[in-house]
Structures are given as C-alpha cells and as structure tokens.
Short mmCIF file of C-alpha atoms and ligand atoms in Angstrom, two decimals:
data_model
loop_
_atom_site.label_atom_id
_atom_site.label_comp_id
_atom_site.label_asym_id
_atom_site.label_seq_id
_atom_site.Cartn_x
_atom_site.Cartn_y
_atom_site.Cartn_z
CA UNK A 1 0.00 0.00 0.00
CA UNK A 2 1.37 3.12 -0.83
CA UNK A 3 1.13 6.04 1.99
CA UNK A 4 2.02 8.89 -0.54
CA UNK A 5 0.15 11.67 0.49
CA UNK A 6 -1.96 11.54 -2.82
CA UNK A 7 -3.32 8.21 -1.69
CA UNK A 8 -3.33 8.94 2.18
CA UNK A 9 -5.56 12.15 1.47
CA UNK A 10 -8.77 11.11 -0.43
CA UNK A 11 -8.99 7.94 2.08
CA UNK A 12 -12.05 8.01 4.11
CA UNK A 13 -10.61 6.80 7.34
CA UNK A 14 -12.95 5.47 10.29
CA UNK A 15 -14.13 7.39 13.33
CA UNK A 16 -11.45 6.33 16.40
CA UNK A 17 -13.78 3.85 18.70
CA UNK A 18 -15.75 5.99 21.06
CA UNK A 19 -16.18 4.79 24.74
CA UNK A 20 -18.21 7.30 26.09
CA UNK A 21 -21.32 8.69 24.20
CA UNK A 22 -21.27 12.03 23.28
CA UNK A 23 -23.72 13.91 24.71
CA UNK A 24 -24.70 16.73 22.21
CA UNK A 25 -25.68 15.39 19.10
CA UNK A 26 -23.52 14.43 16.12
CA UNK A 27 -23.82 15.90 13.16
CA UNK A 28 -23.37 13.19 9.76
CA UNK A 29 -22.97 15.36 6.75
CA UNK A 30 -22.08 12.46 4.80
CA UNK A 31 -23.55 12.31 1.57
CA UNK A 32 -23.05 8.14 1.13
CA UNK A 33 -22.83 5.34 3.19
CA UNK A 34 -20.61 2.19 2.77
CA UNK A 35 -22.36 -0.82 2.49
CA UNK A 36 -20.16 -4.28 3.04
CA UNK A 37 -21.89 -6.37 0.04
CA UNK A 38 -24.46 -6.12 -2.46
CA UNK A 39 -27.29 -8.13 0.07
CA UNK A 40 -27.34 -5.85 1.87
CA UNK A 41 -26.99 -2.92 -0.85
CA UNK A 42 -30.37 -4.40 -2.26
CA UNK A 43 -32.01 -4.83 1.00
CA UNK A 44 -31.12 -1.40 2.09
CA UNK A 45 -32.60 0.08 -1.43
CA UNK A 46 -35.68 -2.29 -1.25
CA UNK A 47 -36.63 -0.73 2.05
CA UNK A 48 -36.50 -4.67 3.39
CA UNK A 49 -33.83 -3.47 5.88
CA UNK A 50 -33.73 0.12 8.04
CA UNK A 51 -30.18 1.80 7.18
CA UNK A 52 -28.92 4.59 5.41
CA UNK A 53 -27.08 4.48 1.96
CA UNK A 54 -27.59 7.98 0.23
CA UNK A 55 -28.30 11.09 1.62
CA UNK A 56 -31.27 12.08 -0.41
CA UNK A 57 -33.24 8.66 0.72
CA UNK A 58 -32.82 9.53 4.59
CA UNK A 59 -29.63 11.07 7.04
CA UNK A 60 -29.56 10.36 10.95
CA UNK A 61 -30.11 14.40 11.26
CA UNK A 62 -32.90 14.32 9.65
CA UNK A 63 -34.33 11.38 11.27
CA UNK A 64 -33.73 12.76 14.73
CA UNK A 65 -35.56 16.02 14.19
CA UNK A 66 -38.13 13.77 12.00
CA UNK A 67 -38.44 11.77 15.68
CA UNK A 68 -38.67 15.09 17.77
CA UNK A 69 -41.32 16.69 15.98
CA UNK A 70 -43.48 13.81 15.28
CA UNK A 71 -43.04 13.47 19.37
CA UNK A 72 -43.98 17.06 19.52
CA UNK A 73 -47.19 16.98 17.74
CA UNK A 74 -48.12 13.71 18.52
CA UNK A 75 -48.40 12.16 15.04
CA UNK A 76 -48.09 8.99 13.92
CA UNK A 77 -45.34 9.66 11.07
CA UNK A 78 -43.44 12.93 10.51
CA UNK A 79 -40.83 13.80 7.66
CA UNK A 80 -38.42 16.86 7.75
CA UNK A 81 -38.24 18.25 4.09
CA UNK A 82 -35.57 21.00 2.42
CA UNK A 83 -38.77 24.27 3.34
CA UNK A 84 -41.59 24.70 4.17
CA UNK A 85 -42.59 25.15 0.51
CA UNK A 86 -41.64 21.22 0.51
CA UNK A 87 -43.74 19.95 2.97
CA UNK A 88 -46.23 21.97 1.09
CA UNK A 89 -45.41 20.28 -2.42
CA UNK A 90 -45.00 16.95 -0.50
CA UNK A 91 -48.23 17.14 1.00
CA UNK A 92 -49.85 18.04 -2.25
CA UNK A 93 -48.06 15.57 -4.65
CA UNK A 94 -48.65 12.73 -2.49
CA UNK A 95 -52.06 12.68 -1.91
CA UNK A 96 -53.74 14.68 -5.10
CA UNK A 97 -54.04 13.02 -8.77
CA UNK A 98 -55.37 15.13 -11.88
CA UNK A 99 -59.00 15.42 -11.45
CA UNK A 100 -58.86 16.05 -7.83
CA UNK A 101 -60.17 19.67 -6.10
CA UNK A 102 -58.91 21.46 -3.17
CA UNK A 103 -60.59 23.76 -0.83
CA UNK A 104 -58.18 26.42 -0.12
CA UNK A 105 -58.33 29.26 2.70
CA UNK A 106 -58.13 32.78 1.37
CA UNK A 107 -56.02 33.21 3.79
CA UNK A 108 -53.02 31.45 3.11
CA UNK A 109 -49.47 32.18 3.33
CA UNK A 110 -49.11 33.53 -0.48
CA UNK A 111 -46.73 30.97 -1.76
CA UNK A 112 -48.52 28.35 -0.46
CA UNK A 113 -51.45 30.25 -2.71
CA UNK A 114 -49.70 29.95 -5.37
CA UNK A 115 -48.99 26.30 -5.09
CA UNK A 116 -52.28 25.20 -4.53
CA UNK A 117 -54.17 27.57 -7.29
CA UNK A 118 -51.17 28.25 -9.71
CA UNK A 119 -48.65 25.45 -9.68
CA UNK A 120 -51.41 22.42 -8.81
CA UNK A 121 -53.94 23.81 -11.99
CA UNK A 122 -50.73 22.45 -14.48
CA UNK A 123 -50.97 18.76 -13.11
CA UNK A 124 -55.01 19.09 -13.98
CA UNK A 125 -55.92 19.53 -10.04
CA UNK A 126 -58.85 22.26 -9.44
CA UNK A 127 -59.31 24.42 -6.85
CA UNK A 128 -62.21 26.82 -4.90
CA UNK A 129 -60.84 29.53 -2.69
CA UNK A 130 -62.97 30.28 0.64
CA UNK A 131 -63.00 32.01 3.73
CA UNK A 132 -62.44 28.95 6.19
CA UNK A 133 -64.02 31.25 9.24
CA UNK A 134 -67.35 30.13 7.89
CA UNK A 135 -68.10 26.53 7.71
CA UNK A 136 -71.01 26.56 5.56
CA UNK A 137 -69.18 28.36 2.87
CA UNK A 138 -66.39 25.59 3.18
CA UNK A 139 -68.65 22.99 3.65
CA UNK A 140 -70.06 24.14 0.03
CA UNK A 141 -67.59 24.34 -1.81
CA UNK A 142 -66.21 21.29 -1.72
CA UNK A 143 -67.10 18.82 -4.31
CA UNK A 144 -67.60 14.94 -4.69
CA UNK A 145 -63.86 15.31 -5.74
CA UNK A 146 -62.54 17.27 -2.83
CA UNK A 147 -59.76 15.48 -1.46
CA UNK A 148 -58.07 18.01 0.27
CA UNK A 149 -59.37 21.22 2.93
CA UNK A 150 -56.07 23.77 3.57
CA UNK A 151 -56.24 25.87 6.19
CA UNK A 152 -53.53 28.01 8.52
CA UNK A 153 -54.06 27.44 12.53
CA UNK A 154 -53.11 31.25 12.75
CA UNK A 155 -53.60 33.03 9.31
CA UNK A 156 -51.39 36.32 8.19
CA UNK A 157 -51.82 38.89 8.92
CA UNK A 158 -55.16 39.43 9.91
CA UNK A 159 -54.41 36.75 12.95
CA UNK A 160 -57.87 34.26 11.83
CA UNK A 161 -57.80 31.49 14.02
CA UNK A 162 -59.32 27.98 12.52
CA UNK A 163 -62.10 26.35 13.71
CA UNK A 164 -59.87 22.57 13.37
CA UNK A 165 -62.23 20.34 14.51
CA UNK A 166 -65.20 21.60 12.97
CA UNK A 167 -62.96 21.53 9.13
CA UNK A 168 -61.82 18.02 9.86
CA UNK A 169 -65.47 17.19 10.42
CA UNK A 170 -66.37 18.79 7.38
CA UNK A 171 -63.47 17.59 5.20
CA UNK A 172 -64.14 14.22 6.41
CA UNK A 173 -67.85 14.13 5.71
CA UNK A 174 -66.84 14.42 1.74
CA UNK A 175 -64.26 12.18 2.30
CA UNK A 176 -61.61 14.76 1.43
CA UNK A 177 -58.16 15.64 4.51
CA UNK A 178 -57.52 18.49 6.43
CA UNK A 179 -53.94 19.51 6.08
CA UNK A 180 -52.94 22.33 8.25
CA UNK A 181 -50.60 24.65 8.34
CA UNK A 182 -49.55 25.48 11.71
CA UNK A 183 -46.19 27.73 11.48
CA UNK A 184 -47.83 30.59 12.83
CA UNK A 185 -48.54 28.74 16.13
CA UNK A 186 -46.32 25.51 16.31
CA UNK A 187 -46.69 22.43 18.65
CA UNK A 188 -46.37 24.43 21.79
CA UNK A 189 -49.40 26.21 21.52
CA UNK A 190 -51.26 24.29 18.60
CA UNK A 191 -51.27 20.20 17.95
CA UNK A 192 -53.98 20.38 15.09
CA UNK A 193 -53.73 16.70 14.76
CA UNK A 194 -56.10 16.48 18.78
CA UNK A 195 -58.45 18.49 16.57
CA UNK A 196 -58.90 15.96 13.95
CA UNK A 197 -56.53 17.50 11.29
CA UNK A 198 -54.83 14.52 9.11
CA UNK A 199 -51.83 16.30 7.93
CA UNK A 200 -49.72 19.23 9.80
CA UNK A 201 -47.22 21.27 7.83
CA UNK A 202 -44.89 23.64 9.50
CA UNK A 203 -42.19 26.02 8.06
CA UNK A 204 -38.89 24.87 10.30
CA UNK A 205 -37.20 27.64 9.02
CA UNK A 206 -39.25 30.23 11.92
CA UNK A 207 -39.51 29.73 15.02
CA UNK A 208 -38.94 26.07 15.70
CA UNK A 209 -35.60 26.66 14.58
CA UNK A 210 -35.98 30.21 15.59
CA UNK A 211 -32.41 31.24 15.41
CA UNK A 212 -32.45 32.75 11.82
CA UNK A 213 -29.77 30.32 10.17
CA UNK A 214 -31.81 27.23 8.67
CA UNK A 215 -34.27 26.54 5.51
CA UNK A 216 -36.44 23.50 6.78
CA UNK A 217 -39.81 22.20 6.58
CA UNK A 218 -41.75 19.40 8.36
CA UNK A 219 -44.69 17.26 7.01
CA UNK A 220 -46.12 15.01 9.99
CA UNK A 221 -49.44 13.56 10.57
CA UNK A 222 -51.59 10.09 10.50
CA UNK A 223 -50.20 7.08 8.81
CA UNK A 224 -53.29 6.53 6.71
CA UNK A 225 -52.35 9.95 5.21
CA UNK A 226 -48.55 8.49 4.60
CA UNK A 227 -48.54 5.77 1.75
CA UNK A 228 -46.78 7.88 -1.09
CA UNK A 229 -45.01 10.52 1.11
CA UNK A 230 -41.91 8.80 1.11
CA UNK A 231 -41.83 8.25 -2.39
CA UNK A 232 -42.56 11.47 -2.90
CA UNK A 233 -39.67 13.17 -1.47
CA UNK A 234 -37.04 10.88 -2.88
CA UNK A 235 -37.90 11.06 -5.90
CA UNK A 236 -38.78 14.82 -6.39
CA UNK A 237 -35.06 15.45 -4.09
CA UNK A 238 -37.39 18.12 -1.17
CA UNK A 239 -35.30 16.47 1.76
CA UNK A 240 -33.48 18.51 4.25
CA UNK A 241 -29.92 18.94 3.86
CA UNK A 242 -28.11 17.47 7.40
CA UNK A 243 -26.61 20.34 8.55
CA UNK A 244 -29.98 22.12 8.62
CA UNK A 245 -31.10 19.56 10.33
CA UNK A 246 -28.58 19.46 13.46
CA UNK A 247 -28.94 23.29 13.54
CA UNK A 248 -33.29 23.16 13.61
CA UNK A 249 -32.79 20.14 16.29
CA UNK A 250 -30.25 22.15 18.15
CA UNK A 251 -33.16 25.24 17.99
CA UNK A 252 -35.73 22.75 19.37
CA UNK A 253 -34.34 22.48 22.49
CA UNK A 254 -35.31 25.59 23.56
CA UNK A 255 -38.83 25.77 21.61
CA UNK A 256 -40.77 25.30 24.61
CA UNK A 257 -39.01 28.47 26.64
CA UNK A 258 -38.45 30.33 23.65
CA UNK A 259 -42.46 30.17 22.72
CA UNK A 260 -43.79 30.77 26.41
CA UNK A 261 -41.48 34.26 26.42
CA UNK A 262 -42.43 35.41 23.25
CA UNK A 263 -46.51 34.36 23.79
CA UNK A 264 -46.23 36.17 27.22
CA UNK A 265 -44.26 39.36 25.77
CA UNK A 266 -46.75 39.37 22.44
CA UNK A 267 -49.81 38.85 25.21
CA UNK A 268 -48.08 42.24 26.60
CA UNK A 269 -47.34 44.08 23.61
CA UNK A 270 -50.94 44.09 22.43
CA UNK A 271 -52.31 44.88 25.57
CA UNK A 272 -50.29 47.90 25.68
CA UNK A 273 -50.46 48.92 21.56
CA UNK A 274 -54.61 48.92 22.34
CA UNK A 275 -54.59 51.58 24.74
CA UNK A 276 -52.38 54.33 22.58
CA UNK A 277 -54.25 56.43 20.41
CA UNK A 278 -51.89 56.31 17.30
CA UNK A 279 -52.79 52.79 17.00
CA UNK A 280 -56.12 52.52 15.15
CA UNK A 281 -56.74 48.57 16.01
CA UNK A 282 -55.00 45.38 17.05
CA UNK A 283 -55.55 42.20 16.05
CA UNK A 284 -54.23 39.14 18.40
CA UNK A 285 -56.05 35.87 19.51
CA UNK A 286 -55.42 36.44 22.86
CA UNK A 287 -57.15 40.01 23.36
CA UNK A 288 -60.78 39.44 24.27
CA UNK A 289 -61.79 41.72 21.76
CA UNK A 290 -61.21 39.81 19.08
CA UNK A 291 -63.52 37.61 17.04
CA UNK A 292 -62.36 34.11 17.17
CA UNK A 293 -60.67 34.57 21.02
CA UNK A 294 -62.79 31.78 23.29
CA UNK A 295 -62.12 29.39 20.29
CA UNK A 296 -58.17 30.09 20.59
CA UNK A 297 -58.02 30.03 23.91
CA UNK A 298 -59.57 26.03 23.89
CA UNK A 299 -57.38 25.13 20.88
CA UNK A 300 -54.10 26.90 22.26
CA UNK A 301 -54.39 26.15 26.22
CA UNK A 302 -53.96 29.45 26.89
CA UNK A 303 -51.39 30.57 24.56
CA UNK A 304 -51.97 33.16 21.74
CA UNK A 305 -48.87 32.86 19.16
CA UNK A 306 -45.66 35.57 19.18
CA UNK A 307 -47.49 36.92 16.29
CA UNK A 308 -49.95 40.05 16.33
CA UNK A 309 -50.69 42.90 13.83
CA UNK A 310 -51.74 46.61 14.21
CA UNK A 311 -53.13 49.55 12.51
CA UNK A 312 -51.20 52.53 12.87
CA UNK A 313 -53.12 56.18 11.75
CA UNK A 314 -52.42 57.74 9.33
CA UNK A 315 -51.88 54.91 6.65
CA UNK A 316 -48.50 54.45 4.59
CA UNK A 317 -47.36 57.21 5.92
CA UNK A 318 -47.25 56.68 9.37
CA UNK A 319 -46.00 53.40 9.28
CA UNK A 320 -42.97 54.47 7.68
CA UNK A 321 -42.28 56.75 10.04
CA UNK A 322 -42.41 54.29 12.88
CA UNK A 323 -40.21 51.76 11.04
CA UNK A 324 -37.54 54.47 10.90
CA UNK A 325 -38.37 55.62 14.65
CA UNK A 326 -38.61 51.79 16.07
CA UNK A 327 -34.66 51.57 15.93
CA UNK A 328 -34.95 48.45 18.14
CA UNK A 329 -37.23 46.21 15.87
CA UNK A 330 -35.90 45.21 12.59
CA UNK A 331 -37.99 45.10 9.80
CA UNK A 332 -37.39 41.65 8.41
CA UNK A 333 -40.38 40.16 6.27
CA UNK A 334 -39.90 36.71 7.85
CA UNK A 335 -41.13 35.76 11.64
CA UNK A 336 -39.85 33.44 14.26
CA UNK A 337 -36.63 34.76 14.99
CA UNK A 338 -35.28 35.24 18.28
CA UNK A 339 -35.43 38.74 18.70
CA UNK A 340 -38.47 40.99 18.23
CA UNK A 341 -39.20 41.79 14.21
CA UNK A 342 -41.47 43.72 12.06
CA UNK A 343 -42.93 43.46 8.25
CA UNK A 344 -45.44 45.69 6.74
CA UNK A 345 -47.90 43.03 4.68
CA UNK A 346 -48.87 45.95 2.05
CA UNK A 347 -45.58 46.27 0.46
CA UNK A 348 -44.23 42.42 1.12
CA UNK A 349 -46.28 39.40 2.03
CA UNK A 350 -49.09 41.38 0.00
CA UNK A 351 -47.73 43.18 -2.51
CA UNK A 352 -49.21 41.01 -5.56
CA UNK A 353 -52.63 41.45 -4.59
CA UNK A 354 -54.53 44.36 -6.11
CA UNK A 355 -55.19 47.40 -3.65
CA UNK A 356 -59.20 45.87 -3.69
CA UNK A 357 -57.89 42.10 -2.44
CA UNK A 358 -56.04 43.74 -0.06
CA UNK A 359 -58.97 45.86 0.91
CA UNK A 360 -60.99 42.89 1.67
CA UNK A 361 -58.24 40.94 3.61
CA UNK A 362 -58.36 44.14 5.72
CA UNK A 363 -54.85 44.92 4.92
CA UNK A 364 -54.21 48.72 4.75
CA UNK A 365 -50.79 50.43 4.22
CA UNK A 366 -50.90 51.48 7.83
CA UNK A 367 -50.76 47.79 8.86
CA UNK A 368 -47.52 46.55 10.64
CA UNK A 369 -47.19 42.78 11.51
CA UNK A 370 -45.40 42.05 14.94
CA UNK A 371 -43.03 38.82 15.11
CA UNK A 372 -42.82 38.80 18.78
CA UNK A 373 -39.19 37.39 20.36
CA UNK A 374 -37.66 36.50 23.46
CA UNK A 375 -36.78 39.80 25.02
CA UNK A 376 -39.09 41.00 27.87
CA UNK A 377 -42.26 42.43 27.87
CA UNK A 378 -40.69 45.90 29.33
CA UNK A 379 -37.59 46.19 26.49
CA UNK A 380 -40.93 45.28 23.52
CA UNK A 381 -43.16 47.62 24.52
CA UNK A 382 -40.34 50.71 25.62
CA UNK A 383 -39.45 50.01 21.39
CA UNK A 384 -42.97 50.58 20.13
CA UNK A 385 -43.46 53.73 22.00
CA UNK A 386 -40.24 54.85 20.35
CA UNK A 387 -41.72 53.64 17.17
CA UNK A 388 -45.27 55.38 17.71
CA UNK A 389 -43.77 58.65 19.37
CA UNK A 390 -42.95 59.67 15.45
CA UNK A 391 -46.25 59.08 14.27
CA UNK A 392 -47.46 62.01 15.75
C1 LIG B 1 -42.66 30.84 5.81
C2 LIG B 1 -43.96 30.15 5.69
C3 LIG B 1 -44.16 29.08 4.81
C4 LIG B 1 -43.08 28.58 3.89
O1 LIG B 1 -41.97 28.10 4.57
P1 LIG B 1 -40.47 28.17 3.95
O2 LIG B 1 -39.68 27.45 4.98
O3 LIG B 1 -40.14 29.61 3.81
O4 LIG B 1 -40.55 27.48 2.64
C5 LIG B 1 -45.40 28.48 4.76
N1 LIG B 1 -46.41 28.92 5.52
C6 LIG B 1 -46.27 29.94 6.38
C7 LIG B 1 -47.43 30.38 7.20
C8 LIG B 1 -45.05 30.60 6.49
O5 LIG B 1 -44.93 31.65 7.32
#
C-alpha cells in the first residue's frame, strides 16, 4: 500500500472507537454510506432493511428532528423536508391526482397560494378559494372530488384562528383531509392533529428553529395519510440537507421556553399597543376583543402565538415613520426569529394582490405585523413607544 500523500488524502478513514457517548448530538454530513456487500446494498434500497445508503433517501439528522417533531405533535409519522414550501409540495403531490379539487383558505401564506391555485392547476388539479371562518361556505364548496381542505391554525396577517375540529369534520364528511398549516402557532401552543386535522405542515425555518440560520420544513401527521409521502420526497429530491437539520434540532431544544417568552411578551405588547391612540386597532387571539378569542383560547391552552398585527393612523405614511423611529425592531419580512421583528404586509407578504384584495383581507398600508421574540415584555413595549412617538 502506498502512503504517498496523494493516496493517504482522499482515504475516508474510520471514526477512532468511542467509549463514552457524546452527549450533544452528532452531526453526519455524509452524503453516502458504505455498504459491506451487495445483500445488503439491495435490501437497504428495497426498504426490506432500516439503514442509510444515500443522503437524499434519509440522514440520521434528519431522522432525529423527524423523531422530535413527530413526538412534539403527537403524530403517527413525521418527515423533515428542504422548506416549508416542501412539505407543502409533498403534502400536495402525495395525496392529489389530476381530477382532484382542493378547498383552499383565502387566507393562506401567499406561496402556499400559489402552489395550490397556480402550480397544482398544471398537473389538472382544481381548486375553490374560501374564507375557512365560515363553515357553511367551506362545507359548500367542496365537491364529490374534494380530497383536500387547507387551512392556517393562525392566518397572516389578519391573525384568523381555525375552527380545526369543525374543518376536519367537514373535510371528512366528503371524504376529502384536512392539512394544516400550523407555522404561525407551532406544537407548543397548537397540535392540530387532537383536533382531527390529518396532515400538519410547518415552516422549520421560523420559530422552531428560531435562530435565523436554517431553511427547513416538516410534514407530519396520520399514517393513513402516509402511503406515497416517502416516495414522494425521494424522488422529487425536497429532503433537508443534514446540517440544517442538526442546527433546527439544536433550535428545538429551547422551543418550549423560547415560545412561552415570546406568547407572554406578544400577550403584553398588544395589551399595551390597544390603549395608545396612534394605534387605530389590534388584532391578536389572545385580546378578548377579538372575534375568534374563546375558540383560541380552547385550541391553544392558553397561549396566543408571538405573532400580532396593528393599525397605525395615518396609513403608509405613518408606518414608515415608525419603522424608521422603532430603531430596536428590525424590519425583516420573515417571523420566528429570536429577537423581536417587524414586516409591513402591504408592500411584502401582500404586494401582488390588487389594492381591492387587499382591501378585503383588511390589509391597509398602515398595517404593521409584529413577530414577537424573546426579550421582555418591558424592552418590547419601551421600542414601540419609540416607534409610535414619530407618528405624531
Ligand atoms: C414561511 C412560511 C411558509 C413557507 O416556509 P419556507 O420554509 O419559507 O418554505 C409556509 N407557511 C407559512 C405560514 C409561512 O410563514
């Protein structure tokens, strides 16, 4: 053997034995595994044996934040995918066939729109667009061939909360699924498969990662929901990459602390933005006033979400001034990161609509959306008075 050091370099040498078991996670960034003969190459790529071979069938990072979150929400499988986009696409490609027709909130995240009007109407898959707060409506538009209800636990901006159990009734009576998207709340304060929902996808990349540095999604929900998922994401490649997936499973440890601060701080934010007189209206789940309130306090235990939205006056022009005056909250069109944030729907989440859809949403250009972080309740509220002190 020769021990040149262009033969000693590319050799993939084995870990040294390990005694002791480390106790923060590995990370396995390989992109192959070795297999010792073609048995059990074939059993491992039949699926007749459990075992990793290539990275875009299945990685031990992905598996252990596959295991955490399906723990989380209580599901019977979960899958991590490369966004939440995938888990979208995942969801939708698995369990829809040309011919099929969706019932799709209104108020969906607008990419997720897109997918399920735009994207889905190529592969022959039709659609009717609803507000989900009314049942009956939902309830009539779907179709013998509904096979699918899509909803948002939390909606954006304008804070909706679902009714989950009374859509999985509904989707079920026509035989169709509920699959819910529940990035707005997450696990801690919303399991939407107790309510009867049959799918659950979540954007990683917010706050269950919640440190700003990962593009993740995760797909989880009831096996009888499962058959083609699998399938799915191998062969359309909307896995996770590894490294994302140490860094989202490193996040999770501190979901539960992270999302009892920020509800309690958002809780105290909106209490305080409703009794300044700059601020034309608030919208948050967990102020009495609003419409769907009793209904989120059963389906969240008592937790409202880190997100919340507000109405400054004096339109556009107001807003902007209290994006320049709120030094200490970024505005950063994204949500879940660990530090407070702000976005202004009209001119990002909401820009393609016309001013007359945005109208009816209830989205004005005075409306700021509130990603509420970590910090305390004093520190939030001290940087929206900054904020609305130049609004005059
Ligand atoms: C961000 C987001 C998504 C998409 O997730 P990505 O990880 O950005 O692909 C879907 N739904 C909601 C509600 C989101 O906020």
């Amino acid at each position: 053997m020769s021990d040149s050091p262009d033969d000693l370099c590319p050799r993939s040498d084995p870990p040294p034995p390990l005694s002791t078991v480390p106790h923060a996670a590995a990370l396995y960034l390989s992109s192959v595994y070795r297999c010792t003969d073609p048995d059990q190459a074939d059993a491992l790529l039949s699926g007749a044996a459990a075992g990793y071979i290539y990275v875009r069938d299945g990685h031990p990072n992905g598996d252990l934040l596959a295991e955490k979150c399906r723990q989380l929400h209580g599901a019977e499988r979960a899958a991590i995918c490369g966004s939440g986009m995938a888990a979208l696409a995942t969801a939708a490609l698995s369990l829809l066939a040309p011919g099929d027709h969706v019932v799709v909130s209104r108020h969906l995240y607008g990419r997720c729109l897109q997918l399920l009007t735009g994207e889905l109407a190529r592969w022959g898959v039709t659609h009717t667009l609803v507000d989900t707060n009314d049942l009956a409506a939902t309830a009539a538009a779907a179709t013998e061939r509904t096979r699918l209800v899509v909803v948002e636990t939390i909606s954006n901006p304008s804070l909706h909360v679902a009714d989950l159990a009374g859509l999985a009734a509904l989707a079920h009576a026509r035989g169709a699924r509920l699959l819910v998207d529940n990035t707005f709340a997450g696990p801690v304060v919303s399991r939407p498969l107790e309510h009867g929902a049959d799918l659950v996808a979540e954007s990683l990349t917010k706050s269950m990662n919640g440190h700003s540095d990962v593009l993740l999604g995760l797909l989880c929900g009831r096996d009888d929901a499962w058959p083609r998922v699998e399938n799915v994401m191998r062969s359309y490649g909307l896995g996770g990459h590894p490294f994302d997936c140490w860094l989202a499973a490193r996040g999770l440890q501190t979901l539960a602390l992270r999302c009892r601060q920020a509800c309690a701080s958002a809780l105290a934010a909106a209490q305080f933005l409703s009794t300044q007189r700059s601020v034309a209206r608030v919208l948050y789940p967990g102020l009495p006033a609003h419409p769907q309130h009793a209904l989120a306090n059963k389906q969240g235990g008592g937790l409202f979400g880190a997100m919340l939205a507000f109405e400054v006056v004096g339109g556009r022009e107001a807003a902007t001034k209290f994006i320049h005056a709120a030094e200490q909250i970024p505005f950063c069109p994204s949500l879940g990161e660990l530090n407070t944030t702000l976005s202004h729907p009209e001119s990002t989440s909401h820009r393609a609509l016309s001013a007359a859809e945005r109208a009816a949403l209830g989205i004005g250009g005075g409306m700021i959306r509130l990603s509420v972080g970590i910090e305390s309740p004093e520190h939030i509220c001290a940087a929206l008075a900054q904020g609305l002190a130049a609004c005059g």
